[in-house]
XYZ file of C-alpha atoms in Angstrom:
670
model
C -64.873 -75.460 -42.180
C -62.014 -77.129 -40.373
C -59.608 -77.041 -43.591
C -61.092 -72.554 -44.078
C -58.882 -71.570 -41.482
C -55.668 -73.623 -41.887
C -55.018 -70.775 -44.491
C -55.943 -68.358 -42.535
C -53.619 -69.460 -39.713
C -51.243 -69.126 -41.661
C -51.524 -66.371 -43.394
C -52.613 -64.972 -39.979
C -48.480 -66.369 -38.827
C -47.433 -64.356 -42.700
C -48.929 -61.672 -41.651
C -46.744 -60.993 -38.127
C -43.225 -62.169 -40.307
C -44.377 -59.468 -42.811
C -44.758 -57.068 -40.157
C -41.883 -57.772 -38.046
C -39.868 -57.186 -41.740
C -41.493 -53.484 -41.929
C -40.842 -52.865 -38.871
C -36.981 -53.941 -38.907
C -36.843 -51.910 -42.599
C -38.558 -49.026 -40.551
C -35.463 -49.073 -37.972
C -32.478 -50.256 -39.833
C -31.492 -46.317 -40.192
C -31.320 -46.136 -36.648
C -27.325 -46.436 -34.513
C -27.732 -48.210 -31.285
C -28.108 -46.241 -28.203
C -25.301 -46.161 -26.640
C -25.210 -44.572 -22.973
C -23.557 -41.573 -22.173
C -20.778 -41.471 -19.700
C -21.584 -39.841 -16.415
C -19.348 -36.798 -15.106
C -18.158 -38.214 -12.196
C -16.916 -41.489 -11.285
C -16.081 -41.923 -7.392
C -14.865 -45.036 -8.394
C -11.798 -43.500 -9.877
C -9.143 -43.501 -7.405
C -7.350 -39.842 -6.628
C -5.156 -40.406 -4.140
C -2.998 -37.338 -4.769
C -5.776 -34.975 -3.271
C -3.994 -36.096 0.305
C -1.616 -33.433 -0.867
C -4.760 -30.389 -1.628
C -4.197 -28.178 1.396
C -6.952 -28.808 4.389
C -7.498 -24.502 3.424
C -6.886 -24.566 -0.652
C -6.987 -21.949 -2.353
C -10.049 -22.067 -5.387
C -10.432 -20.384 -8.613
C -13.320 -20.860 -11.507
C -11.426 -19.791 -14.683
C -13.185 -18.529 -17.662
C -9.676 -18.826 -20.027
C -8.557 -16.364 -22.614
C -10.299 -13.131 -23.939
C -9.141 -10.254 -25.858
C -10.438 -6.073 -25.140
C -9.054 -2.879 -25.921
C -5.807 -2.124 -22.991
C -6.704 0.953 -20.455
C -2.992 2.718 -20.298
C -2.458 2.837 -24.218
C -6.155 2.065 -25.671
C -4.183 -0.130 -27.818
C -6.708 -3.173 -29.894
C -5.676 -6.229 -27.934
C -5.986 -7.937 -31.832
C -3.163 -10.918 -31.465
C -3.105 -9.942 -27.767
C -5.085 -11.904 -25.412
C -5.538 -12.744 -21.568
C -5.835 -15.809 -19.985
C -7.390 -15.012 -16.856
C -10.796 -16.747 -14.099
C -12.277 -15.574 -11.517
C -10.581 -15.787 -8.248
C -13.202 -17.048 -5.413
C -10.470 -17.133 -2.165
C -6.729 -17.071 -2.359
C -4.517 -18.217 -0.184
C -1.434 -15.914 0.550
C 1.619 -18.184 -0.269
C -0.217 -19.561 -3.671
C -0.748 -15.786 -4.162
C 2.719 -14.973 -3.555
C 4.332 -17.868 -6.231
C 1.383 -16.892 -8.634
C 2.452 -12.617 -8.703
C 6.353 -14.099 -9.209
C 4.889 -15.879 -12.563
C 2.698 -12.616 -13.537
C -0.626 -12.862 -12.902
C -2.485 -9.358 -11.204
C -5.422 -9.557 -9.649
C -6.204 -7.819 -13.235
C -3.919 -6.327 -15.802
C -3.818 -6.164 -19.853
C -3.144 -7.346 -23.362
C 0.091 -5.109 -23.879
C 3.478 -7.599 -22.683
C 4.005 -7.175 -18.721
C 6.776 -8.329 -16.807
C 6.964 -8.651 -13.505
C 8.691 -5.500 -11.174
C 10.267 -5.276 -8.014
C 12.710 -3.862 -5.667
C 14.782 -5.160 -2.942
C 14.485 -2.274 -0.680
C 17.562 -2.954 0.914
C 19.383 -1.344 -1.682
C 17.403 1.066 -2.853
C 18.561 4.202 -2.837
C 16.207 7.331 -3.334
C 17.166 10.320 -6.011
C 17.425 13.556 -5.249
C 14.053 14.417 -7.223
C 12.601 11.753 -4.332
C 14.024 13.381 -1.401
C 12.840 16.786 -2.438
C 9.351 15.631 -2.215
C 9.967 14.290 0.821
C 11.912 17.736 2.065
C 8.774 19.084 0.447
C 6.227 16.902 2.333
C 8.466 18.067 5.512
C 8.565 22.576 5.237
C 4.370 22.018 4.074
C 3.655 19.892 8.145
C 6.506 22.035 9.912
C 3.661 24.515 10.570
C -0.343 24.223 10.338
C -0.457 27.717 9.454
C 0.583 26.448 5.787
C -2.124 25.567 3.353
C -2.500 24.176 0.116
C -3.494 27.869 -1.596
C -0.773 29.757 -0.006
C 1.697 27.035 0.029
C 0.818 26.261 -3.734
C 1.891 29.805 -4.315
C 4.914 29.935 -2.145
C 6.513 27.493 -4.174
C 5.182 29.619 -7.095
C 7.162 32.198 -6.417
C 10.227 30.000 -5.911
C 10.305 28.800 -9.237
C 9.249 25.086 -7.632
C 6.284 24.763 -10.429
C 4.108 21.312 -11.194
C 5.594 21.806 -15.110
C 9.573 22.647 -14.234
C 10.039 20.407 -11.472
C 10.224 16.534 -12.119
C 9.771 16.030 -8.211
C 6.278 17.566 -8.976
C 5.158 14.045 -11.241
C 2.247 12.340 -9.894
C 3.410 8.372 -9.164
C 0.079 5.876 -10.391
C -0.683 2.826 -9.398
C -2.660 0.716 -11.819
C -5.472 -1.641 -11.691
C -7.820 -2.380 -14.267
C -6.386 -1.060 -17.077
C -5.830 2.532 -15.275
C -2.741 4.322 -14.366
C -3.834 6.924 -11.361
C -1.740 10.013 -10.820
C -0.337 12.225 -13.892
C 3.132 11.011 -14.699
C 6.432 11.807 -16.702
C 5.795 10.934 -20.042
C 8.661 10.833 -21.085
C 10.444 8.149 -22.075
C 12.182 5.441 -20.246
C 16.122 5.535 -20.956
C 18.773 3.748 -19.580
C 21.239 5.732 -17.125
C 24.876 5.392 -15.568
C 24.648 3.556 -12.326
C 25.157 5.744 -9.221
C 28.331 6.278 -7.792
C 29.360 3.595 -4.387
C 29.039 6.037 -1.798
C 25.771 7.590 -2.081
C 24.547 3.889 -2.176
C 26.300 3.447 0.716
C 24.670 6.294 2.689
C 21.288 6.056 1.768
C 21.562 2.408 2.997
C 23.251 3.357 6.142
C 20.784 6.669 6.395
C 17.670 4.122 6.092
C 18.874 1.652 8.635
C 19.858 4.646 11.177
C 16.136 5.778 10.817
C 15.093 1.735 11.143
C 17.164 1.536 14.469
C 16.063 4.369 16.228
C 12.086 4.081 15.072
C 12.485 0.724 16.770
C 14.413 2.452 20.224
C 11.234 5.012 19.837
C 8.115 2.019 19.607
C 9.916 0.473 22.165
C 10.325 3.584 24.518
C 5.873 3.838 23.887
C 5.121 0.641 24.808
C 7.360 0.943 28.585
C 5.406 4.022 29.116
C 2.246 2.695 28.398
C 2.859 -0.566 29.984
C 4.586 1.947 33.087
C 1.113 3.950 32.907
C 2.979 7.859 32.754
C 0.869 7.976 29.079
C -2.906 7.259 28.761
C -3.750 3.416 27.154
C -5.395 3.947 24.481
C -6.414 1.810 21.204
C -3.419 1.133 19.799
C -1.340 3.229 21.422
C 1.420 0.477 22.051
C 1.598 0.140 18.273
C 1.536 3.436 17.153
C 3.777 4.091 13.323
C 6.855 5.944 14.736
C 8.324 7.570 11.247
C 11.954 8.910 12.408
C 13.181 12.342 9.988
C 16.374 13.139 8.617
C 17.044 16.981 8.523
C 16.950 17.950 4.305
C 19.079 20.811 5.040
C 22.143 22.303 7.288
C 19.712 24.607 9.440
C 17.447 21.749 9.824
C 19.449 19.687 11.083
C 20.803 22.579 13.629
C 17.505 23.374 14.992
C 15.907 20.293 15.081
C 18.894 17.121 14.776
C 20.011 15.049 12.743
C 17.115 12.444 13.302
C 13.632 13.582 14.306
C 11.026 11.436 15.355
C 6.741 13.020 15.979
C 5.306 9.842 17.839
C 4.490 12.068 20.980
C 2.232 14.159 18.544
C 0.319 10.630 17.072
C 0.363 9.620 20.998
C -1.657 13.045 21.568
C -4.517 12.437 17.703
C -5.303 9.327 19.273
C -5.624 9.834 22.597
C -7.765 12.846 21.154
C -9.495 9.970 20.246
C -10.329 7.742 22.825
C -13.719 8.163 24.559
C -11.711 8.759 27.917
C -10.613 12.165 26.520
C -14.266 12.706 25.165
C -15.992 12.146 28.663
C -13.178 15.130 29.697
C -13.716 16.892 27.454
C -18.029 17.370 28.079
C -16.499 17.712 32.292
C -14.591 20.429 30.821
C -17.192 21.725 29.460
C -19.230 21.725 31.971
C -17.375 22.692 35.225
C -16.661 25.676 32.809
C -20.010 26.350 32.774
C -21.135 26.690 36.503
C -18.019 29.126 36.600
C -19.761 31.267 33.966
C -21.597 34.368 35.140
C -25.140 35.308 33.819
C -25.526 38.333 31.699
C -27.865 39.432 34.058
C -26.092 39.579 37.197
C -22.657 40.346 34.913
C -24.573 44.065 34.349
C -25.794 44.606 37.339
C -22.695 43.894 39.625
C -21.153 46.897 37.466
C -23.753 49.571 37.410
C -22.922 52.623 39.347
C -25.764 53.439 40.573
C -26.218 55.764 38.236
C -30.489 56.870 37.524
C -30.996 53.783 35.894
C -30.826 53.958 31.957
C -26.981 52.065 32.350
C -25.409 54.504 31.666
C -23.596 54.332 35.130
C -22.177 50.897 33.657
C -18.847 49.502 33.777
C -19.473 48.464 29.643
C -15.927 46.822 30.082
C -17.552 43.777 31.759
C -20.512 43.213 29.639
C -20.521 39.921 28.880
C -20.119 39.382 24.804
C -21.136 37.112 21.838
C -19.028 34.842 20.570
C -17.020 36.984 17.209
C -14.860 35.976 14.197
C -11.742 37.262 17.086
C -13.241 34.369 20.014
C -13.472 31.509 17.934
C -9.393 32.328 15.821
C -8.213 33.112 20.018
C -10.544 29.947 21.021
C -8.574 27.603 18.209
C -5.122 29.162 19.020
C -5.218 28.632 22.755
C -7.105 24.379 21.345
C -3.374 24.740 19.586
C -1.250 26.194 22.070
C -3.126 23.489 24.863
C -2.139 21.137 22.175
C 1.243 21.857 21.582
C 1.356 22.262 25.282
C 0.314 18.316 26.491
C 2.147 16.850 23.451
C 5.606 17.868 25.342
C 4.555 16.501 27.839
C 4.542 13.200 25.937
C 7.900 13.656 24.816
C 9.464 14.786 27.403
C 7.677 11.425 29.580
C 9.919 9.310 26.923
C 12.703 10.890 26.720
C 13.652 9.246 30.283
C 12.816 5.866 28.021
C 14.773 6.509 25.179
C 17.710 6.837 26.544
C 17.197 3.847 29.342
C 16.536 1.559 26.110
C 19.698 3.093 24.435
C 21.835 1.941 26.384
C 21.042 -1.120 26.202
C 23.323 -3.682 25.617
C 21.270 -4.533 22.064
C 20.401 -0.874 21.289
C 23.841 -0.318 22.019
C 25.337 -2.673 19.638
C 23.491 -1.226 16.635
C 23.320 2.507 18.426
C 27.531 2.003 17.807
C 28.144 -0.282 14.415
C 25.705 2.876 12.832
C 26.562 6.324 14.645
C 30.591 5.104 15.794
C 32.288 5.095 19.801
C 30.080 8.512 20.250
C 26.613 7.350 20.095
C 23.975 10.092 19.945
C 22.048 12.427 22.423
C 19.019 13.162 22.443
C 16.600 15.981 23.365
C 13.365 17.114 23.471
C 12.116 20.705 21.358
C 8.126 21.412 21.919
C 6.580 17.944 20.437
C 9.304 16.175 18.507
C 12.042 14.073 20.083
C 15.164 15.175 17.854
C 18.189 12.835 17.955
C 21.650 14.100 17.176
C 24.946 11.990 15.841
C 27.072 13.098 18.395
C 29.907 12.578 15.473
C 28.053 14.569 12.957
C 27.791 17.481 15.538
C 31.656 17.630 16.564
C 32.681 18.368 12.893
C 29.809 20.614 12.401
C 30.940 22.759 15.438
C 34.717 22.593 14.233
C 33.024 23.880 10.398
C 31.980 26.186 12.318
C 34.118 27.442 14.642
C 36.406 27.819 12.604
C 34.658 29.788 9.267
C 33.767 32.413 12.173
C 37.187 32.095 13.972
C 37.830 36.437 13.982
C 35.156 37.408 12.533
C 32.439 40.670 13.750
C 30.147 37.988 14.885
C 31.915 35.233 16.570
C 32.951 38.349 18.790
C 29.388 38.989 19.805
C 28.787 35.507 19.644
C 31.150 34.730 22.717
C 30.065 38.396 24.494
C 26.736 38.336 25.015
C 24.600 34.875 26.069
C 22.295 33.279 24.533
C 18.704 34.691 23.425
C 16.174 33.108 24.295
C 15.425 31.076 21.415
C 12.159 30.708 20.337
C 9.860 27.518 20.475
C 9.154 25.343 16.517
C 6.009 26.105 14.434
C 3.119 24.680 15.757
C 3.269 22.017 13.295
C 0.095 19.933 11.845
C -0.913 17.036 12.594
C 0.192 14.174 9.839
C -0.813 10.345 10.450
C -0.385 6.800 9.039
C -3.077 4.193 9.279
C -2.816 0.807 7.979
C -6.288 -1.074 9.314
C -7.913 -4.085 6.592
C -9.370 -4.014 3.396
C -13.119 -2.802 2.974
C -15.892 0.122 2.720
C -16.495 2.413 4.394
C -18.278 6.065 3.538
C -15.089 7.885 3.790
C -12.422 6.793 1.925
C -15.935 5.944 -0.417
C -16.555 9.792 -0.872
C -12.577 10.638 -1.569
C -12.095 7.619 -3.949
C -15.432 9.380 -5.310
C -13.530 12.781 -5.959
C -11.229 11.321 -6.972
C -12.132 9.200 -10.845
C -14.152 12.469 -11.175
C -11.626 14.496 -10.970
C -8.302 13.468 -11.699
C -9.740 10.829 -14.887
C -12.985 11.963 -15.917
C -15.250 9.325 -15.220
C -18.973 9.260 -14.267
C -19.185 9.381 -10.628
C -18.267 5.592 -9.324
C -20.893 3.293 -7.431
C -20.161 2.402 -3.615
C -21.402 -1.571 -5.022
C -18.307 -0.298 -7.892
C -16.403 0.452 -5.456
C -16.399 -1.798 -3.115
C -15.806 -4.987 -5.618
C -12.586 -3.215 -7.016
C -11.153 -2.206 -4.606
C -12.419 -3.668 -0.595
C -13.531 -7.260 -0.988
C -10.466 -9.088 -1.610
C -10.251 -13.020 -1.231
C -6.225 -13.348 0.249
C -6.874 -15.340 2.878
C -3.539 -15.747 5.026
C -3.216 -20.010 7.038
C -0.419 -19.565 9.798
C -0.176 -23.351 9.785
C 3.916 -24.182 11.649
C 3.784 -20.374 11.325
C 2.227 -19.095 14.524
C 5.515 -18.691 16.710
C 6.679 -15.963 14.144
C 6.340 -12.527 14.312
C 3.766 -10.297 12.726
C 4.197 -7.023 10.066
C 2.780 -4.036 11.526
C -0.180 -4.314 9.659
C -0.906 -7.054 12.382
C -0.780 -10.193 10.171
C -1.310 -10.552 6.018
C -3.685 -10.061 3.523
C -5.057 -7.030 2.298
C -5.003 -3.174 3.491
C -5.473 -0.039 3.245
C -3.384 2.685 4.270
C -5.044 6.210 5.093
C -3.044 9.695 5.017
C -4.436 11.824 7.238
C -3.647 15.700 7.970
C -5.300 16.454 11.201
C -8.287 14.832 10.817
C -8.502 15.206 7.018
C -8.681 11.685 5.371
C -6.631 12.704 2.353
C -5.316 9.701 0.468
C -5.770 5.677 0.753
C -2.884 3.480 -0.524
C -4.038 -0.360 -1.426
C -2.013 -2.470 -0.135
C -0.833 -6.535 -0.423
C 0.966 -7.638 2.713
C 2.119 -10.864 1.238
C 5.083 -13.090 3.543
C 7.868 -11.787 1.393
C 7.574 -8.641 -0.259
C 4.340 -5.503 0.036
C 2.672 -5.326 -3.228
C 0.963 -1.959 -3.950
C -1.436 -2.352 -5.950
C -3.511 0.801 -6.114
C -3.663 4.280 -4.851
C -6.105 7.400 -4.969
C -5.746 10.822 -3.417
C -8.155 14.208 -2.703
C -7.152 16.291 -5.500
C -6.659 20.126 -3.513
C -3.049 18.093 -2.591
C -2.145 16.744 -5.426
C 0.795 19.463 -5.330
C 2.012 17.170 -2.448
C 2.748 15.061 -5.068
C 1.181 12.208 -2.666
C 2.224 9.149 -4.938
C 5.624 9.322 -4.600
C 5.555 10.266 -1.253
C 3.301 7.057 -0.492
C 5.490 5.072 -1.930
C 8.348 6.175 -0.411
C 6.946 5.398 3.303
C 5.681 2.176 1.528
C 9.380 1.103 1.068
C 10.860 2.460 4.688
C 7.714 0.396 5.903
C 8.883 -2.623 4.273
C 12.671 -1.885 5.220
C 11.209 -1.650 9.304
C 9.525 -4.984 8.616
C 12.258 -6.498 7.272
C 14.350 -5.701 11.012
C 12.247 -8.212 12.956
C 10.870 -10.315 9.808
C 13.936 -10.990 7.658
C 12.376 -12.496 4.299
C 10.459 -10.179 4.221
C 12.022 -7.366 2.470
C 10.158 -7.001 -1.231
C 8.455 -3.834 -2.719
C 6.335 -5.467 -5.825
C 4.672 -2.098 -8.632
C 2.936 -5.253 -10.045
C 3.820 -5.284 -13.318
C 6.472 -3.103 -15.866
C 4.832 -1.527 -19.368
C 7.768 -0.474 -21.500
C 6.208 1.922 -24.355
C 3.573 3.156 -22.049
C 4.218 5.783 -20.619
C 1.664 5.981 -17.778
C 4.171 2.484 -16.129
C 7.541 4.730 -16.393
C 7.627 6.860 -12.819
C 7.874 2.538 -11.519
C 11.876 2.429 -13.327
C 12.463 6.101 -10.725
C 12.239 3.660 -7.686
C 15.947 1.895 -8.038
C 17.602 -0.477 -8.313
C 14.628 -2.803 -9.826
C 14.635 -6.321 -11.106
C 12.034 -8.074 -13.626
C 10.897 -11.521 -13.809
C 12.507 -13.120 -17.421
C 8.925 -14.388 -18.153
C 11.049 -17.137 -20.497
C 14.148 -18.028 -18.371
C 12.476 -17.113 -14.407
C 15.663 -15.293 -13.807
C 15.350 -11.716 -12.959
C 16.989 -9.179 -14.460
C 17.663 -6.132 -13.691
C 16.044 -3.021 -14.998
C 18.548 -0.935 -16.457
C 19.638 -4.266 -19.038
C 16.524 -4.634 -20.520
C 15.990 -1.734 -21.933
C 18.164 -2.459 -25.025
C 16.356 -5.572 -25.259
C 12.915 -3.706 -25.032
C 14.402 -1.014 -27.488
C 15.150 -4.023 -30.525
C 11.593 -5.672 -29.114
C 9.851 -3.132 -31.801
C 6.601 -4.007 -28.030
C 6.838 -7.344 -28.956
C 7.248 -10.262 -26.100
C 10.552 -11.139 -25.432
C 13.472 -12.937 -23.030
C 15.037 -9.912 -21.512
C 18.699 -13.124 -20.279
C 20.816 -13.742 -23.523
C 21.752 -17.413 -23.649
C 22.029 -19.938 -26.398
C 20.864 -22.150 -24.528
C 17.110 -22.341 -25.102
C 14.353 -21.543 -22.260
C 14.157 -24.895 -19.788
C 10.568 -26.872 -20.503
C 9.022 -26.314 -17.347
C 7.345 -29.644 -16.269
C 3.524 -29.721 -16.768
C 1.014 -31.639 -14.041
C -0.949 -33.761 -15.830
C -4.462 -32.825 -16.047
C -5.523 -36.096 -14.250
C -3.191 -34.658 -11.348
C -5.516 -31.468 -11.149
C -7.733 -30.622 -7.842
C -10.817 -29.456 -8.665
C -14.434 -28.695 -6.453
C -17.607 -30.394 -8.214
C -20.664 -30.244 -6.646
C -19.123 -28.882 -3.929
C -16.497 -31.443 -3.267
C -12.920 -31.628 -3.825
C -12.110 -34.423 -6.577
C -9.022 -35.576 -8.801
C -9.777 -34.479 -12.828
C -8.835 -38.036 -13.076
C -12.854 -38.358 -11.652
C -14.837 -36.852 -14.637
C -15.386 -37.601 -17.609
C -18.704 -37.363 -20.087
C -19.026 -34.504 -21.850
C -17.915 -31.904 -18.601
C -14.822 -33.223 -19.166
C -14.549 -32.846 -22.804
C -15.768 -28.901 -21.851
C -13.605 -28.066 -19.696
C -10.457 -30.435 -20.053
C -8.677 -27.272 -22.698
C -8.796 -25.479 -19.419
C -7.210 -27.482 -18.006
C -4.730 -28.352 -20.268
C -4.380 -24.399 -21.029
C -4.219 -23.614 -16.867
C -0.753 -26.527 -15.564
C 1.117 -24.811 -19.166
C 0.521 -21.228 -17.651
C 1.724 -22.001 -13.984
C 4.307 -24.316 -12.749
C 3.048 -28.119 -11.610
C 3.925 -27.383 -7.822
C 1.301 -24.222 -8.486
C -1.336 -26.195 -11.171
C -1.321 -30.093 -8.255
C -2.225 -27.060 -4.381
C -4.665 -25.016 -6.128
C -8.339 -26.345 -7.148
C -10.690 -25.751 -9.656
C -13.664 -24.536 -9.631
C -15.880 -26.343 -12.612
C -20.168 -26.276 -12.688
C -22.165 -28.110 -14.913
C -24.273 -25.625 -16.971
């Protein structure tokens, strides 16, 4: 038995060996298992993260994509756009990226950044006509869209034959927001130096007078001479120049309707509402009931009312009474605005003679200075030098005439006050949703662009939500723009309290960027697109007096062969950013190169040497947000690195090394 088990043991041992050989052979086809590299390795040091701002810009890139151009409906075949979702963006980072061609949204057609130095801006004849047209409409409250349009047509000022009626469009997400001239931009000869100097001088005079009136308003409020209402001491002061000789004689070289704006602010205040209620209660107490009035007027007749004095019977309010009540309210408002203007006059005259203001007045208006006169609600400024010239020309032209002799012999006829003007207000506030602005936007898109009704969410996401934020660290003592800060804002345009237009703006550290504009189609005859652009340029001009670096007006980007973009070339002298040499080039010098490029992206300057190669940041030094932690891309590995590395490389190629080192890319596992 023993000898019989020995073979069994040997057989058993042999079978184990055979099984091992079979298992080894069975698994020979499999490669050795490799331990997968982790997505994040904290052991790798990333000291460069110390240079990232405490509150940085964070974006989530999605890279290249194509589609169809929303402006000209062309296919994007052969053209790509590189984009990202902005989670939050610092003002200084966005401003730097804007000069590189980045915008809130874009198109696949070759585009160029366009900007205007407002100190050099020269308003064209057509643009001045738009300002004059608006002033004519606002001058009389009896002007309505219907009768004003009829008046324009009677005098040959129609949309078909007047260039000043073409509306500008401000684009975003592939839209052009107004009808514009569809003729191609052509190179034009620069205007003479003299008109340019005259227009620049005019802008400086307006800015100086606006600053003087603004100081007077603050002092008047501080002295308690006019009610202190919210926004009263920071009310936007607009100075308008006389559009004609006749208007200059009546209202002066420059005028301001700030008294009407202050009155409008007061009327919307809680104090005014309380005062109105008290007045209404007092009026109700003084009224005699209808029955008492009838009985008191009786003459002792037979009781059937035949002997009553019917002139004393109280009548029910009708249309005539309502109209009279409105006229009475308007007259009362005009009187109260005049009282405010008279109170402001004393402070304006004091500010004028102060050393700082007096120096500016002497420099711009000469030794004669200006004379300030109040007419109704208007504060009018007469330049004494031009007044003397007008009087001299008038004396030379009428000397010896019958009219002159008659004027000398007759006493001055009593002058009628100016007509009651419309109340026109411009207010800038942080971008946020309001039902009033949403309804206007919905009406605009449906009637102007024939689009389906926009939802509240789409409007909010498109024009109200903003990733921009400002970090004032190191700038705490600097002056702020009239908007009260930097970021995204809505500029409201109100006519007699009704919202008729909204401009969407980005107020950056050195410029104002026009993002979008929409308006009430009922007021399209006023060329509100052109008017708002001119007012925005004026806003930048006034702000630059307090903040010298704030001197540029951006209109997003310019596309030469897109007819809906051509209006931007009318704001001269504008410059375009060369995408290859990173230099600003006058737009008029770029036209021949556009014509020769046949729609291709081209350099805007001609140089023998090739464009300089910008320094790229190595991708390992790019800060990224991973699992809500700030890390370096050098610490990212494994499959995650393999997936996102192409995006990071493209990002470093599209921006400067400085931007790539401080803007954080948000990446996440799928």
